[in-house]
Amino acid sequence: MDLTTTFIGLGLVVLSALPFIYFYYAGQAKTKAFIADFMALARQQSATISQYEVWGYYTALGIDARTNQLFYYRKREGREKKSLINLSEVEKCRVVISKKALNEDQVIDRIELALSLRNGRQADETLLFYSREDSMSLSDELMLVEKWKVLISAQLDSRRKLAAAS
């Protein structure tokens, strides 16, 4: 093989890899900007996020264990939802999976984390993890919603034990 063919082949490999590299770094920049917005939301409430999760470039959930607050932020196609939930007002946490019939199959339509409030007068606070309208395929949302259910339930249990001990 001559040197010209080698350089042409190498150039084609580099050119074909450029779009993938570009989209990878563009996605990283988008995620960093989203995390910065999310952390700014917490700082506005004088809170420090001790643990958080970002998925789909447009949804974040975080907890401040010190102040016992949960932060949810979703920004998608011009729509924005910000929720600050005081976990002291939450009775229990559960996963809600809504399914729809599609042909003869059951398809997951929505995955939400529902927080039942103590006063009972308000409806459950629901945090959307997945919607078929936004994304046709599930990735890690089922694992994430279960992880956060366990995390929030543990936080609720530890606060109850502290309250019972005092």
Coordinates of C-alpha atoms in Angstrom, one line a residue:
M1 CA 0.0 0.0 0.0
D2 CA 1.4 3.4 -0.8
L3 CA 1.5 6.4 1.5
T4 CA -1.3 8.3 -0.4
T5 CA -3.8 5.5 0.1
T6 CA -2.9 5.3 3.8
F7 CA -3.5 9.1 4.3
I8 CA -6.8 9.0 2.4
G9 CA -8.0 6.0 4.5
L10 CA -6.9 7.7 7.7
G11 CA -8.6 11.0 6.7
L12 CA -11.9 9.1 5.9
V13 CA -11.8 7.4 9.4
V14 CA -11.3 10.8 11.1
L15 CA -14.1 12.4 9.1
S16 CA -16.5 9.6 9.8
A17 CA -15.7 9.8 13.6
L18 CA -16.1 13.6 13.8
P19 CA -19.9 13.7 14.1
F20 CA -19.9 11.2 16.9
I21 CA -17.2 13.2 18.8
Y22 CA -19.1 16.4 18.2
F23 CA -22.4 15.0 19.5
Y24 CA -20.7 13.5 22.5
Y25 CA -19.2 16.8 23.6
A26 CA -22.3 18.7 22.8
G27 CA -24.3 16.4 25.0
Q28 CA -21.7 16.8 27.8
A29 CA -22.0 20.6 27.6
K30 CA -25.8 20.4 27.6
T31 CA -25.7 18.2 30.7
K32 CA -23.2 20.4 32.5
A33 CA -25.4 23.5 31.8
F34 CA -28.5 21.7 33.1
I35 CA -26.7 20.6 36.3
A36 CA -25.6 24.2 36.8
D37 CA -29.2 25.3 36.5
F38 CA -30.3 22.6 38.9
M39 CA -27.7 23.5 41.5
A40 CA -28.6 27.2 41.2
L41 CA -32.2 26.3 42.0
A42 CA -31.0 24.6 45.2
R43 CA -28.8 27.5 46.2
Q44 CA -31.8 29.9 45.8
Q45 CA -33.4 27.8 48.6
S46 CA -30.2 27.9 50.7
A47 CA -29.8 24.2 50.3
T48 CA -26.9 21.9 49.4
I49 CA -27.6 18.9 47.2
S50 CA -25.9 15.9 48.8
Q51 CA -27.0 13.4 46.1
Y52 CA -28.5 13.9 42.7
E53 CA -29.3 12.2 39.4
V54 CA -29.7 13.6 35.9
W55 CA -31.2 11.7 33.1
G56 CA -32.3 12.4 29.5
Y57 CA -30.4 15.8 29.5
Y58 CA -33.6 17.4 30.9
T59 CA -34.6 15.9 34.2
A60 CA -32.9 16.1 37.6
L61 CA -33.7 14.9 41.1
G62 CA -31.7 15.7 44.2
I63 CA -31.8 15.6 47.9
D64 CA -30.5 17.7 50.7
A65 CA -30.3 15.3 53.6
R66 CA -29.4 18.1 56.0
T67 CA -32.5 20.2 55.4
N68 CA -34.6 17.2 54.5
Q69 CA -35.7 18.6 51.1
L70 CA -36.1 17.0 47.7
F71 CA -35.5 19.0 44.5
Y72 CA -37.0 18.1 41.2
Y73 CA -36.3 20.0 38.0
R74 CA -37.5 19.1 34.5
K75 CA -36.9 21.4 31.5
R76 CA -38.2 20.0 28.1
E77 CA -39.1 21.9 25.0
G78 CA -39.9 25.2 26.6
R79 CA -41.8 23.6 29.5
E80 CA -40.3 23.7 32.9
K81 CA -41.3 22.2 36.2
K82 CA -39.5 23.0 39.5
S83 CA -40.5 21.3 42.7
L84 CA -39.2 21.7 46.2
I85 CA -40.6 19.1 48.5
N86 CA -40.1 19.2 52.3
L87 CA -39.7 15.5 53.2
S88 CA -41.0 16.3 56.7
E89 CA -44.4 16.7 55.1
V90 CA -44.3 13.4 53.2
E91 CA -46.0 10.3 54.6
K92 CA -44.8 7.7 52.1
C93 CA -43.2 7.3 48.7
R94 CA -44.3 4.9 45.9
V95 CA -43.7 4.1 42.3
V96 CA -46.5 4.6 39.8
I97 CA -46.2 2.8 36.5
S98 CA -49.0 3.6 34.0
K99 CA -49.4 1.3 31.0
K100 CA -51.5 1.5 27.8
A101 CA -52.6 -1.2 25.5
L102 CA -50.9 -1.0 22.1
N103 CA -52.2 -3.6 19.7
E104 CA -52.1 -6.7 22.0
D105 CA -49.3 -5.6 24.2
Q106 CA -49.1 -3.5 27.3
V107 CA -46.6 -0.6 26.9
I108 CA -45.3 1.6 29.7
D109 CA -46.7 5.0 29.2
R110 CA -45.5 6.8 32.3
I111 CA -43.2 6.2 35.2
E112 CA -43.7 8.5 38.2
L113 CA -42.6 8.7 41.8
A114 CA -45.6 9.7 44.0
L115 CA -45.1 11.3 47.3
S116 CA -48.1 11.1 49.7
L117 CA -48.3 14.2 51.9
R118 CA -49.1 14.0 55.6
N119 CA -52.0 16.5 55.7
G120 CA -54.1 14.4 53.2
R121 CA -55.8 17.5 51.9
Q122 CA -53.4 17.9 49.0
A123 CA -53.0 15.5 46.1
D124 CA -49.9 13.4 45.9
E125 CA -46.9 15.2 44.5
T126 CA -45.8 13.3 41.4
L127 CA -42.4 13.4 39.8
L128 CA -42.2 12.3 36.2
F129 CA -39.3 9.9 35.4
Y130 CA -40.5 8.7 32.0
S131 CA -43.2 9.6 29.5
R132 CA -43.7 7.8 26.2
E133 CA -44.6 11.2 24.7
D134 CA -41.1 12.4 25.4
S135 CA -39.1 9.3 24.6
M136 CA -40.0 6.1 22.7
S137 CA -37.6 3.9 24.6
L138 CA -36.9 3.3 28.2
S139 CA -33.3 3.5 29.3
D140 CA -32.5 3.5 33.1
E141 CA -35.7 5.1 34.3
L142 CA -37.1 2.0 36.0
M143 CA -33.9 1.5 38.0
L144 CA -33.7 5.2 38.8
V145 CA -37.2 5.4 40.1
E146 CA -36.7 2.4 42.3
K147 CA -33.4 3.7 43.6
W148 CA -35.0 7.1 44.5
K149 CA -38.0 5.4 46.1
V150 CA -35.6 3.4 48.4
L151 CA -33.4 6.5 49.1
I152 CA -36.4 8.7 50.0
S153 CA -38.1 6.0 52.0
A154 CA -34.8 5.5 54.0
Q155 CA -34.7 9.3 54.6
L156 CA -38.3 9.3 55.8
D157 CA -37.6 6.3 58.1
S158 CA -34.5 7.9 59.6
R159 CA -36.4 11.2 60.3
R160 CA -39.3 9.2 61.9
K161 CA -36.8 7.4 64.2
L162 CA -35.2 10.7 65.2
A163 CA -38.6 12.2 66.0
A164 CA -39.6 9.2 68.0
A165 CA -36.4 9.2 70.0
S166 CA -36.7 12.9 71.0

